[in-house]
PDB file of C-alpha atoms in Angstrom:
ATOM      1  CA  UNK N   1       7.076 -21.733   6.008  1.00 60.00           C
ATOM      2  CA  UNK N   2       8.561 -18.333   7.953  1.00 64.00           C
ATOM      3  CA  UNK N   3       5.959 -16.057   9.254  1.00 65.00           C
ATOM      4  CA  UNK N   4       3.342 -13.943   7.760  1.00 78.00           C
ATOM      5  CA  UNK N   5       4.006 -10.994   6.652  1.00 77.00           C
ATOM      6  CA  UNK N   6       1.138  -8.551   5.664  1.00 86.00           C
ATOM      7  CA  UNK N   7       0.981  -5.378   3.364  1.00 90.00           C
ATOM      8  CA  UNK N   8      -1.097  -2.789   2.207  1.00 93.00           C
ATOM      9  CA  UNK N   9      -0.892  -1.811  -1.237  1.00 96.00           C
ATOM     10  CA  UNK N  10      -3.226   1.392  -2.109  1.00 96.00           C
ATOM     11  CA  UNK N  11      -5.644   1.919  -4.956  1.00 96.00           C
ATOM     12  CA  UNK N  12      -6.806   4.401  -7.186  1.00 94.00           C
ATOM     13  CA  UNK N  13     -10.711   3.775  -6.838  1.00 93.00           C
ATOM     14  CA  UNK N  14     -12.892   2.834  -8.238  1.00 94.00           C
ATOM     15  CA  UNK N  15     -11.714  -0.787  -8.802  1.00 96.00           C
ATOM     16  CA  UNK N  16     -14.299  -3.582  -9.661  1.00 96.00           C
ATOM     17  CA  UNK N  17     -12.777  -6.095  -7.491  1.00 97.00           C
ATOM     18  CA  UNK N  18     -15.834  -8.511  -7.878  1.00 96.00           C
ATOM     19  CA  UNK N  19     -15.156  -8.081 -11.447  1.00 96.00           C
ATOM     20  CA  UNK N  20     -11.286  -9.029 -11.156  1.00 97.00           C
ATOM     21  CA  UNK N  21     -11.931 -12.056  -8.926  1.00 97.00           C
ATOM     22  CA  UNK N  22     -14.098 -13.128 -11.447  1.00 96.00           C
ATOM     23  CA  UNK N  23     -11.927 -13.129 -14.238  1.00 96.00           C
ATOM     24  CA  UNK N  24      -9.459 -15.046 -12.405  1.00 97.00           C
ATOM     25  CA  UNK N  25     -11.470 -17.314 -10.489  1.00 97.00           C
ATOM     26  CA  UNK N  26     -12.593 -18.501 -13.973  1.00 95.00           C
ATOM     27  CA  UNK N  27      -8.872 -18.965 -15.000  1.00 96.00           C
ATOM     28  CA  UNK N  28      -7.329 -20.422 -11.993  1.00 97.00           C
ATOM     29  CA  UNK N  29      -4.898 -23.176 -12.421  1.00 98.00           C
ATOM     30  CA  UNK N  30      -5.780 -25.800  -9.791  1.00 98.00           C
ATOM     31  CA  UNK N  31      -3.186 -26.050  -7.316  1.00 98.00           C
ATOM     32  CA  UNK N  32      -1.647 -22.707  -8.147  1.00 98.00           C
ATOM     33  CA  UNK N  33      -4.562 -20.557  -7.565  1.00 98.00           C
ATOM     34  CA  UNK N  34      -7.648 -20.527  -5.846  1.00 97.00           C
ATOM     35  CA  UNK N  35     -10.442 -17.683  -4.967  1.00 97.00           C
ATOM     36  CA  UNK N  36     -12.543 -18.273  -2.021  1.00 95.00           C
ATOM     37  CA  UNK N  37     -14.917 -15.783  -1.244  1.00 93.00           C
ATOM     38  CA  UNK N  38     -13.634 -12.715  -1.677  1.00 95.00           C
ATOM     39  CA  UNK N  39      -9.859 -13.725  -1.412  1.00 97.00           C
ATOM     40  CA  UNK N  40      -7.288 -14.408  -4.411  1.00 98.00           C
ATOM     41  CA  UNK N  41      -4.403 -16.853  -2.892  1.00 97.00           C
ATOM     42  CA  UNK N  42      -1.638 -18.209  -4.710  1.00 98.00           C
ATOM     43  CA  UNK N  43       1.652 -19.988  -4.511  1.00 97.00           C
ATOM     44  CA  UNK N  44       4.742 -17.984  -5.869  1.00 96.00           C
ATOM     45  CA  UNK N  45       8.236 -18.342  -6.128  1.00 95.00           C
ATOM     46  CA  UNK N  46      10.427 -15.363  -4.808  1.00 93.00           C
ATOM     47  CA  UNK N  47      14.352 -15.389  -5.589  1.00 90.00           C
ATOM     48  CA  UNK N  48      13.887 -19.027  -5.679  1.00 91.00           C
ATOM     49  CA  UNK N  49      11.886 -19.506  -2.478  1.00 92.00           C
ATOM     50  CA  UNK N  50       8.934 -20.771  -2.476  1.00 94.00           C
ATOM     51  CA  UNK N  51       5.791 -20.029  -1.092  1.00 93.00           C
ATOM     52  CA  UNK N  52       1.883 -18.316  -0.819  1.00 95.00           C
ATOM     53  CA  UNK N  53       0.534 -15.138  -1.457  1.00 96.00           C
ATOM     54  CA  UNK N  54      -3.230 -14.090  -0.481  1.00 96.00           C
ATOM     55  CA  UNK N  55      -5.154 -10.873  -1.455  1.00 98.00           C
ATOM     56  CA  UNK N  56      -8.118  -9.322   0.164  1.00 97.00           C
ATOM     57  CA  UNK N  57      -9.883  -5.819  -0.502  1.00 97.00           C
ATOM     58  CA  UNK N  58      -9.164  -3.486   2.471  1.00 95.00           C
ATOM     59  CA  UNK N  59     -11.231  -1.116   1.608  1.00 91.00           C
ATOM     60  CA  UNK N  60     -12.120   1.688  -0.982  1.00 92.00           C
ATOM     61  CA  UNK N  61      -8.739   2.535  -1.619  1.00 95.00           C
ATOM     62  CA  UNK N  62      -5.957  -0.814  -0.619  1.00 97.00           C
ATOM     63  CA  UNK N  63      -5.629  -3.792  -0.728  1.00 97.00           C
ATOM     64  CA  UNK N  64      -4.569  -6.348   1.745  1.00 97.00           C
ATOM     65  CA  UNK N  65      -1.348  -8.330   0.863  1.00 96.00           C
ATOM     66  CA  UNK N  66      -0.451 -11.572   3.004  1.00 94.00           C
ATOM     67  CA  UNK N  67       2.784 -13.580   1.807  1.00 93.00           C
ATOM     68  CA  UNK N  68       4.374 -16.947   3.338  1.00 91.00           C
ATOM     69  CA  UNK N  69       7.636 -17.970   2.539  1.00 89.00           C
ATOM     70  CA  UNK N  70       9.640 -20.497   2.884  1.00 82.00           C
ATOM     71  CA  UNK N  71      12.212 -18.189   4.786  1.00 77.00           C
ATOM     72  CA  UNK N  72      12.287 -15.576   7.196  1.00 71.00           C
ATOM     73  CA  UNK N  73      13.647 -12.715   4.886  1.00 70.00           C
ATOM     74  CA  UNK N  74      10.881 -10.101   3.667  1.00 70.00           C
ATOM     75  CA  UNK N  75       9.619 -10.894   0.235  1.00 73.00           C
ATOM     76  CA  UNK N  76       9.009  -7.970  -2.089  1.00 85.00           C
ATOM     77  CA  UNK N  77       5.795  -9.085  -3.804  1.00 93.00           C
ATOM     78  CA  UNK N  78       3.901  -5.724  -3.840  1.00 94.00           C
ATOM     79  CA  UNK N  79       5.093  -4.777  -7.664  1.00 95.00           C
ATOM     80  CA  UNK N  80       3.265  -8.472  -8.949  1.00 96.00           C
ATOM     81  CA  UNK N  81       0.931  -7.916  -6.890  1.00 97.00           C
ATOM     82  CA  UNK N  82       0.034  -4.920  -8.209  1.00 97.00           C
ATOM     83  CA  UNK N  83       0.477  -5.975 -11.792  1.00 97.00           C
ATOM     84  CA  UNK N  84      -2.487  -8.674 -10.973  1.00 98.00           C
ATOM     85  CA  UNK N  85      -5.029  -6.641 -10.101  1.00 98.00           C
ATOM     86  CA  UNK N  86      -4.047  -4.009 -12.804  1.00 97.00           C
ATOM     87  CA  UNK N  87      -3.330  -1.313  -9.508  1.00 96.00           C
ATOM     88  CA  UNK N  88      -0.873   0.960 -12.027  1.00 95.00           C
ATOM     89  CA  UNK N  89      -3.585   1.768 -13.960  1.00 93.00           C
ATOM     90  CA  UNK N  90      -3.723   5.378 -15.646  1.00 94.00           C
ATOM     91  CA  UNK N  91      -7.409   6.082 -15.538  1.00 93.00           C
ATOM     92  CA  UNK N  92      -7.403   9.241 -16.675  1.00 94.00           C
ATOM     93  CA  UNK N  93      -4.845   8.937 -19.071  1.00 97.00           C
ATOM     94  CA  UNK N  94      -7.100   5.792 -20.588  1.00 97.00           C
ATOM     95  CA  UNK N  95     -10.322   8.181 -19.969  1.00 97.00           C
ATOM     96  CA  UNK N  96      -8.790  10.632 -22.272  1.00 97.00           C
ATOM     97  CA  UNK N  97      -8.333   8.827 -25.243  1.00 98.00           C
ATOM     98  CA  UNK N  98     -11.617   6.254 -24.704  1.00 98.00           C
ATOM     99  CA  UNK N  99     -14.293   8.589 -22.716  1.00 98.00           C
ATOM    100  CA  UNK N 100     -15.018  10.224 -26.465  1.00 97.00           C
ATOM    101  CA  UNK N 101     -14.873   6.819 -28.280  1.00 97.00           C
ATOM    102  CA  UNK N 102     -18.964   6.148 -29.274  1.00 96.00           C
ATOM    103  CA  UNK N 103     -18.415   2.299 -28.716  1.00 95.00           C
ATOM    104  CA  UNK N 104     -15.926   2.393 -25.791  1.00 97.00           C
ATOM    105  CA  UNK N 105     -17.274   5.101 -23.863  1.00 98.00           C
ATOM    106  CA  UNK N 106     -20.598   4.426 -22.841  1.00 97.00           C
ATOM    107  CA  UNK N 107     -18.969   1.117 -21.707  1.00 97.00           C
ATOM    108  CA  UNK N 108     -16.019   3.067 -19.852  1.00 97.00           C
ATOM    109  CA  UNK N 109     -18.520   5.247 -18.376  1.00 97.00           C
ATOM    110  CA  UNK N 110     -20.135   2.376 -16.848  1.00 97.00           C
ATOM    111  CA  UNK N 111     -17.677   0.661 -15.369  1.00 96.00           C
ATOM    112  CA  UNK N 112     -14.678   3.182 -14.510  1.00 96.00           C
ATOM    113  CA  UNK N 113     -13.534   0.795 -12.342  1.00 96.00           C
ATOM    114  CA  UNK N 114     -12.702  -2.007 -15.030  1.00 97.00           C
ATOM    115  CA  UNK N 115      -8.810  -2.935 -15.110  1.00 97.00           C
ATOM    116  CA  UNK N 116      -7.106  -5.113 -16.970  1.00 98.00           C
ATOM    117  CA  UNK N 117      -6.067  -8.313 -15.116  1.00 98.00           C
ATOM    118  CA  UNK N 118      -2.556  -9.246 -14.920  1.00 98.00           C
ATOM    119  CA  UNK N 119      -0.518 -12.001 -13.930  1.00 98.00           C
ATOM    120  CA  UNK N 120       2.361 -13.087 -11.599  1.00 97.00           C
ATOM    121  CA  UNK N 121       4.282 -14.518 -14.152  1.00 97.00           C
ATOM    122  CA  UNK N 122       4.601 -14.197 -17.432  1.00 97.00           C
ATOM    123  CA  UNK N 123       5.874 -17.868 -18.220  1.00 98.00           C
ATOM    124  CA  UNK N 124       2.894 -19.291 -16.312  1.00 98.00           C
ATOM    125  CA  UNK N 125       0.381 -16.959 -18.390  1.00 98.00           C
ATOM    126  CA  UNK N 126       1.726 -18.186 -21.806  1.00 98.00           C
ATOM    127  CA  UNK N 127       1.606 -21.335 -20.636  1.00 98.00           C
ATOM    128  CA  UNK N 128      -1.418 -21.111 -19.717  1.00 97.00           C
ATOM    129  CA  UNK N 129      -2.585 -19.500 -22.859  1.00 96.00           C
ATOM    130  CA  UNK N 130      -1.382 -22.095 -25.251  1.00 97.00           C
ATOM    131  CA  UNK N 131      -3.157 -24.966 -23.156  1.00 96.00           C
ATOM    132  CA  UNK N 132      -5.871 -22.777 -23.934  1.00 93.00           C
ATOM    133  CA  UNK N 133      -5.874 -22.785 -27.366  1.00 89.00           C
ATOM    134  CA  UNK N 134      -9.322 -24.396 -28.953  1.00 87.00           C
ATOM    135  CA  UNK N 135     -10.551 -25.726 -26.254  1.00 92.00           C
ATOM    136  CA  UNK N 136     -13.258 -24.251 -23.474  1.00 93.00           C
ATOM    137  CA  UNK N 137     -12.050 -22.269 -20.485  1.00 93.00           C
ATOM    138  CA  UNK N 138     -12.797 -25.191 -17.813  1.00 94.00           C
ATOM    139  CA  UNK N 139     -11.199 -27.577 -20.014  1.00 96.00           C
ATOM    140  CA  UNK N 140      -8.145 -25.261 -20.389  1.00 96.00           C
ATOM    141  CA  UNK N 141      -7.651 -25.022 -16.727  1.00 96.00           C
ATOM    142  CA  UNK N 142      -8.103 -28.594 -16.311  1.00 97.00           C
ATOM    143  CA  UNK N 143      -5.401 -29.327 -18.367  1.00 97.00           C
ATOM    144  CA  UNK N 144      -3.153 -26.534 -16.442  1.00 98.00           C
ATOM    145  CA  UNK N 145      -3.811 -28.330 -13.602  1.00 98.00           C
ATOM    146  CA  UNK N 146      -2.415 -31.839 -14.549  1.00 98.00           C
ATOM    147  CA  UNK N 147       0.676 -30.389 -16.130  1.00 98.00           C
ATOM    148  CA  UNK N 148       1.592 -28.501 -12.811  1.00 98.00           C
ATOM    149  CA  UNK N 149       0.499 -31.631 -10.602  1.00 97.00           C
ATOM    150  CA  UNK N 150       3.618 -33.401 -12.644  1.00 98.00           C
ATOM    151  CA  UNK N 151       5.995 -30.958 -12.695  1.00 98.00           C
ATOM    152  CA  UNK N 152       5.401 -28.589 -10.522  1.00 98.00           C
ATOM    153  CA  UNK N 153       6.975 -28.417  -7.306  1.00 97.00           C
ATOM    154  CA  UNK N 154       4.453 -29.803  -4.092  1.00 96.00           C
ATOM    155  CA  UNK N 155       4.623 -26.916  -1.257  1.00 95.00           C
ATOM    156  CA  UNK N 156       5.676 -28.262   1.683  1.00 89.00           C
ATOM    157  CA  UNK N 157       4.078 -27.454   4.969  1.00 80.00           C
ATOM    158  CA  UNK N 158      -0.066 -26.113   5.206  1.00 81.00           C
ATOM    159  CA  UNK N 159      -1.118 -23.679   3.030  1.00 85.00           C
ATOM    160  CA  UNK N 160      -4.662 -22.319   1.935  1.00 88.00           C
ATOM    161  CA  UNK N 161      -7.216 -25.599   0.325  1.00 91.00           C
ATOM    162  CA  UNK N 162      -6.689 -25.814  -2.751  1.00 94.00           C
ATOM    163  CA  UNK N 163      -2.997 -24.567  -3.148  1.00 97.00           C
ATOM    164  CA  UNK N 164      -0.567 -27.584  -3.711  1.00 97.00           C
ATOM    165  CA  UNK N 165       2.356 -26.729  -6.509  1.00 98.00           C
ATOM    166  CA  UNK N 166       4.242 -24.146  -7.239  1.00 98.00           C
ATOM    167  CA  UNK N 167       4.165 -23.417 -10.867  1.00 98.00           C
ATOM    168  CA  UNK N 168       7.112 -25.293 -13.221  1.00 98.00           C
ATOM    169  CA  UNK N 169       9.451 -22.810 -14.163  1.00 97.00           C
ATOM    170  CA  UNK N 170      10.992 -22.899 -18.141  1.00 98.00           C
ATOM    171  CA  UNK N 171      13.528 -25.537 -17.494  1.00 97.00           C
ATOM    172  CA  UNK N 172      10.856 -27.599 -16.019  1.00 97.00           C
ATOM    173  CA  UNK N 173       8.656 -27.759 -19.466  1.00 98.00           C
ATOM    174  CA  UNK N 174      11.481 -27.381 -22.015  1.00 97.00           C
ATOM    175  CA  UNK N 175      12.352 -30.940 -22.050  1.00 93.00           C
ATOM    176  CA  UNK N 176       9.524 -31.967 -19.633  1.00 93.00           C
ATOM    177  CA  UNK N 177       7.054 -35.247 -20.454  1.00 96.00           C
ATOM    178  CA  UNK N 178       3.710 -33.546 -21.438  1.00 97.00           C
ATOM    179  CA  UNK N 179       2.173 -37.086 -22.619  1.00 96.00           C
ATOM    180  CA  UNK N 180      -1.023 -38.719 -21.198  1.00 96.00           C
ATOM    181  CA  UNK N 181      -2.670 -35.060 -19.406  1.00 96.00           C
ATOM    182  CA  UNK N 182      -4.719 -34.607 -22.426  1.00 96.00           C
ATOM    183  CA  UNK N 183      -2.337 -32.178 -24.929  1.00 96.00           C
ATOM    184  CA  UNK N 184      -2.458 -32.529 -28.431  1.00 95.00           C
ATOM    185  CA  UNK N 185       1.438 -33.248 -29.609  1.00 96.00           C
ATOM    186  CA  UNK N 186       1.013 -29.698 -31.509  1.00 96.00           C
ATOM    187  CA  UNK N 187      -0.019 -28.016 -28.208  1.00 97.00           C
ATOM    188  CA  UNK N 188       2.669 -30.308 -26.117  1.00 97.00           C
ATOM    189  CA  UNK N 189       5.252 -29.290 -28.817  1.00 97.00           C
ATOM    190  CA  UNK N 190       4.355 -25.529 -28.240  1.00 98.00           C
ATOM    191  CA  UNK N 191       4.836 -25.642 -24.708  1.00 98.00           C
ATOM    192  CA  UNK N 192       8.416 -26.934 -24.961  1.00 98.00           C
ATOM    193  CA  UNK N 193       8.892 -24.816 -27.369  1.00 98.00           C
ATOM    194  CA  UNK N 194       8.174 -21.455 -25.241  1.00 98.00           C
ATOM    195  CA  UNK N 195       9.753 -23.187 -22.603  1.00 98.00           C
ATOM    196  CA  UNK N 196      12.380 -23.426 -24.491  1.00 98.00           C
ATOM    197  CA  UNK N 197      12.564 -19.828 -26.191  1.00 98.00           C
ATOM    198  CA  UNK N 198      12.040 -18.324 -22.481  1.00 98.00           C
ATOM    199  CA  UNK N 199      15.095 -20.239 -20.943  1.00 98.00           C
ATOM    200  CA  UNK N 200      17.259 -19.147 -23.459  1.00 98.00           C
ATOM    201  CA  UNK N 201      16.184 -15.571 -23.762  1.00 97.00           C
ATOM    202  CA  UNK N 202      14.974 -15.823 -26.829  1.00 98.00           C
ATOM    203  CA  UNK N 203      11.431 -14.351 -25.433  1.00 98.00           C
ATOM    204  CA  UNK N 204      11.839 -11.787 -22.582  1.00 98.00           C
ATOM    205  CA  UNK N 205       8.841 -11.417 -20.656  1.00 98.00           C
ATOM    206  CA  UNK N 206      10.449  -8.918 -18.156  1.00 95.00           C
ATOM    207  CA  UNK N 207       8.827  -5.875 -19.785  1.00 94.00           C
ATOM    208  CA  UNK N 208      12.021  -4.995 -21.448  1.00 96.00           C
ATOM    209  CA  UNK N 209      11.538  -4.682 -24.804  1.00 97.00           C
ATOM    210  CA  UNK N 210       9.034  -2.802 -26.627  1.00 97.00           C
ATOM    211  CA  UNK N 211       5.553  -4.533 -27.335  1.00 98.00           C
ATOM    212  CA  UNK N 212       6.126  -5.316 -31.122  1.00 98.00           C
ATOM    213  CA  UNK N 213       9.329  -7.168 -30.303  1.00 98.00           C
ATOM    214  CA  UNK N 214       8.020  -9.208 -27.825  1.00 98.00           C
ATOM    215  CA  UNK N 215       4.701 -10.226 -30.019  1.00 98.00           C
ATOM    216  CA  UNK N 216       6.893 -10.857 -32.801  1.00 98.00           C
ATOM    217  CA  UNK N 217       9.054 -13.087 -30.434  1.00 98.00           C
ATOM    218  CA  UNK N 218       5.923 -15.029 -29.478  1.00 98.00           C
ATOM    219  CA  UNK N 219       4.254 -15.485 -32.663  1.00 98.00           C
ATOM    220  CA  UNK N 220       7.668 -16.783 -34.194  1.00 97.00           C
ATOM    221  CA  UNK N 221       7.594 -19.972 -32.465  1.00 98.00           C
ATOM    222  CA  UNK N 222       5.858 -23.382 -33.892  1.00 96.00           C
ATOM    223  CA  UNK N 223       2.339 -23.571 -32.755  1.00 95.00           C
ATOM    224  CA  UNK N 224       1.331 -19.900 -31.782  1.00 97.00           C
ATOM    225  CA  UNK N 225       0.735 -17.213 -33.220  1.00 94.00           C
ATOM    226  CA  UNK N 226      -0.643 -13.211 -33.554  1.00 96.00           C
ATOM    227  CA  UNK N 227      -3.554 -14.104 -30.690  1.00 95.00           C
ATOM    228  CA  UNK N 228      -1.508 -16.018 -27.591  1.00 96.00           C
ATOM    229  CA  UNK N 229       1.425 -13.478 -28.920  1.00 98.00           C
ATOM    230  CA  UNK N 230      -1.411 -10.042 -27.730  1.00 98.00           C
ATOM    231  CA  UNK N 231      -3.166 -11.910 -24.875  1.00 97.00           C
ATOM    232  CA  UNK N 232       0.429 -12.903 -23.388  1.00 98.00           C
ATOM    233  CA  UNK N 233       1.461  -9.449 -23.593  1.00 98.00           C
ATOM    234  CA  UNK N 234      -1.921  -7.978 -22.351  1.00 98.00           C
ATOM    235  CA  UNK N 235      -1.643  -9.906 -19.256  1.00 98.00           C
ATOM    236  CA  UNK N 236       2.022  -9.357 -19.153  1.00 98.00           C
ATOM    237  CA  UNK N 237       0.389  -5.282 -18.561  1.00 97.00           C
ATOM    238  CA  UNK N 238       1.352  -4.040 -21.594  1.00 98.00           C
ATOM    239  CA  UNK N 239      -1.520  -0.976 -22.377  1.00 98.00           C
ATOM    240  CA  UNK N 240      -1.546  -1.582 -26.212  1.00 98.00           C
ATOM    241  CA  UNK N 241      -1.799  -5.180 -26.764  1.00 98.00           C
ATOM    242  CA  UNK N 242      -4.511  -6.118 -28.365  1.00 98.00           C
ATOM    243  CA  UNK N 243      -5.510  -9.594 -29.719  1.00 97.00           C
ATOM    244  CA  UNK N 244      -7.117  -8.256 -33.280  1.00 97.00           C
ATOM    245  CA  UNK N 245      -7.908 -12.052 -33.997  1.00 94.00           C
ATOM    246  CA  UNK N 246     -10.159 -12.683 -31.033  1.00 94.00           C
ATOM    247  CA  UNK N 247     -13.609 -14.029 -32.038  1.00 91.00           C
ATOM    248  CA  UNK N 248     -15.036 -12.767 -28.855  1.00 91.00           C
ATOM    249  CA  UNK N 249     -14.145  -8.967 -29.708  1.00 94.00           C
ATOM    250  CA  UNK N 250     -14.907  -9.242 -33.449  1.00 93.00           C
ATOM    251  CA  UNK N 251     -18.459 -11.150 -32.051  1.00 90.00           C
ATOM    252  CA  UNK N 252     -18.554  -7.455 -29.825  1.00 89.00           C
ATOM    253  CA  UNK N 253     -17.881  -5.203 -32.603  1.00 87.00           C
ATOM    254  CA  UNK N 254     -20.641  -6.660 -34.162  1.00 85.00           C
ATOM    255  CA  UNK N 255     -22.888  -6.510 -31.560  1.00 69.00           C
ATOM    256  CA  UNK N 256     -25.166  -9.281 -32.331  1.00 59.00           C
ATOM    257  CA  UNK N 257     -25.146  -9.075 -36.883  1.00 55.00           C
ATOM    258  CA  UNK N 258     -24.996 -12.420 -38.721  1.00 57.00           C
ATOM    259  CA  UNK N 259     -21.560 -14.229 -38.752  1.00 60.00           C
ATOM    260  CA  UNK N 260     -21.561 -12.854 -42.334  1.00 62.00           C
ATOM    261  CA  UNK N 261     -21.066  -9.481 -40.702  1.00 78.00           C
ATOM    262  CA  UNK N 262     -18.589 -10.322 -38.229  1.00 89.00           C
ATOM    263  CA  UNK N 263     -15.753  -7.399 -39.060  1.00 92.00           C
ATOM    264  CA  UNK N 264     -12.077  -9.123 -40.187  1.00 94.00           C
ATOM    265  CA  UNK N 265      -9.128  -9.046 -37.845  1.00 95.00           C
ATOM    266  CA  UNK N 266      -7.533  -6.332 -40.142  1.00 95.00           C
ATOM    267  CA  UNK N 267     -10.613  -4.416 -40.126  1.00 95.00           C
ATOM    268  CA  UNK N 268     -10.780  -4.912 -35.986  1.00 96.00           C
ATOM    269  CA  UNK N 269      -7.248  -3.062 -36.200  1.00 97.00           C
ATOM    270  CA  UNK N 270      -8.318  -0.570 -38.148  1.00 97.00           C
ATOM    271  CA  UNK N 271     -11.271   0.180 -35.593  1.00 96.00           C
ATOM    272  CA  UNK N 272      -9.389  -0.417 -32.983  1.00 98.00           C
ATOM    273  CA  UNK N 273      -6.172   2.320 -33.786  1.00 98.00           C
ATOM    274  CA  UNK N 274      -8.285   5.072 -32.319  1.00 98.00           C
ATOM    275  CA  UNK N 275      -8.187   3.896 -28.611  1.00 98.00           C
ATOM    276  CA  UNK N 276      -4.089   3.416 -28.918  1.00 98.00           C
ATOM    277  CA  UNK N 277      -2.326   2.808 -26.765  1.00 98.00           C
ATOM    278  CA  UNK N 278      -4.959   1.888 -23.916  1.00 98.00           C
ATOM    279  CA  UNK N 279      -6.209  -0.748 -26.604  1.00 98.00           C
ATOM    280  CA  UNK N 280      -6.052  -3.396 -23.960  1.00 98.00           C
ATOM    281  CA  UNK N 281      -8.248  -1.649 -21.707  1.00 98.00           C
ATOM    282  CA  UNK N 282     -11.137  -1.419 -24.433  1.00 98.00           C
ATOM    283  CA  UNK N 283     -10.180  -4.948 -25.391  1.00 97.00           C
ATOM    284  CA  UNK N 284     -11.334  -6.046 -21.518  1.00 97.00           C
ATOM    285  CA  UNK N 285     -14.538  -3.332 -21.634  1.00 96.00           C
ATOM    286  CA  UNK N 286     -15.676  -5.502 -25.133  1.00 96.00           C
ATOM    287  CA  UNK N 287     -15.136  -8.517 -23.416  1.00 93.00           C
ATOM    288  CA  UNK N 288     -17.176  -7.677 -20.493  1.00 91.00           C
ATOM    289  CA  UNK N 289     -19.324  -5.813 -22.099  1.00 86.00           C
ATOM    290  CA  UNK N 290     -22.787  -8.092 -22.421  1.00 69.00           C
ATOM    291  CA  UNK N 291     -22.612  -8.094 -26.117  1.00 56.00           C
ATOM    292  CA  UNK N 292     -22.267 -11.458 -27.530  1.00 47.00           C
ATOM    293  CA  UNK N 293     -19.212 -11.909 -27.395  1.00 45.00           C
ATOM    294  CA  UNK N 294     -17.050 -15.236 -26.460  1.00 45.00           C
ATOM    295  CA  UNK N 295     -14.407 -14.873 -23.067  1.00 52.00           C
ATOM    296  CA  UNK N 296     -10.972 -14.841 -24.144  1.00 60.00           C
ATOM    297  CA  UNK N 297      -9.463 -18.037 -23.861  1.00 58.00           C
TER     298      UNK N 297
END
């Protein structure tokens, strides 16, 4: 590994870091990520180089970046970074449209310093979200886990317990042996098939193309569908995505009537077209809200 190299990024406060690490401590793939204490590490792969990344709160208003590469040339991970932890935020803009909202904002009110979490890479969040699918968050990450301890690549030199692989990249998984880590076929077959559909450009998950495209891109291929399509692209840091299908947020809209009562996905939409485009924002405020309502994924 080349030296340390150290950054500070700046924030807009207020930012519920407690509240972020949470969310991803829950999430964490084991040997890609790992929170300890108050400090989010990872292992990345820059321009093909591998290596760690860890994140600390510096205070009110920045953050504390520390990356380790495998080479002595600077690595720009500041704009990931900041994707993460959701740092590009547009409070007021979001405040605007959500402050007058009667369910959203009393729950915006309360926690202004909510953000949506992101991710370092989109690949790895689909990924994740497919293994995911019908099964319990612990259970999900489990899974992640096994999958990158065989094809991930092992980090050579020390790095921060608990960080072992970097996370496979498309290739990797597209033709990769998913048998014996405890996948379904369907949810094995998935996973090639993204892998598949990213390698070849068939999904872009680079921002580039507007979010209907890319959730229709998604939700195209065998074995996923409307939901992984919206969470992808709400972790991806798209404002409007919105998984209208999620149990947890139809559980919230609710707010504790019989399942009989529980409102449709259309009808979700429907309620859900007044806080465009920061829908993704109000999706993370239901989830975290206290109502009964299931964690995403």
């Amino acid at each position: 590994m080349g030296p340390d190299l150290t950054d500070l990024l700046p924030v807009r406060p207020p930012l519920e870091w407690d509240a972020m690490l949470a969310y991803l401590a829950l999430r964490a793939i084991p040997g890609v990520e790992a929170v300890a204490g108050a400090t989010y590490a990872r292992t990345v792969v820059v321009d093909g180089v591998p290596g760690v990344v860890d994140v600390t709160r510096a205070g009110d208003d920045r953050l504390a970046v520390r990356a380790r590469l495998a080479s002595d040339r600077p690595p720009d991970v500041a704009p990931r970074v900041r994707r993460i932890f959701g740092l590009d935020a547009d409070p007021d803009a979001a405040g605007a449209v959500l402050g007058g909202d009667p369910l959203i904002g009393p729950l915006l009110a309360a926690r202004p310093g909510l953000r949506v979490p992101g991710t370092w890479d989109g690949f790895e969040i689909g990924v994740r979200a497919i293994v995911g699918q019908q099964v319990t968050v612990p259970g999900a990450s489990t899974l992640a886990g096994r999958l990158v301890g065989r094809h991930g690549e092992r980090l050579a030199g020390p790095a921060p317990p608990g960080l072992t692989h970097t996370f496979p990249p498309p290739a990797a998984l597209a033709e990769g042996d998913l048998d014996g880590i405890g996948l379904t076929q369907a949810r094995a077959g998935a996973i090639r098939g993204f892998a598949q559909a990213v390698a070849e450009g068939r999904v872009r998950l680079d921002r580039s193309i507007p979010l209907d495209e890319l959730v229709d891109s998604i939700a195209a291929l065998p074995g996923l569908g409307p939901w992984t399509a919206q969470y992808v692209a709400l972790r991806l840091g798209e404002p409007d995505a919105f998984p209208a299908s999620d149990l947890g947020l139809r559980r919230a809209l609710a707010d504790g009537g019989s399942p009989a009562a529980l409102p449709s996905a259309r009808e979700l939409t429907e309620r859900a077209a007044a806080w465009r485009p920061w829908r993704a924002l109000a999706a993370i405020h239901l989830w975290s809200s206290g109502r009964p309502a299931a964690r995403p994924e």
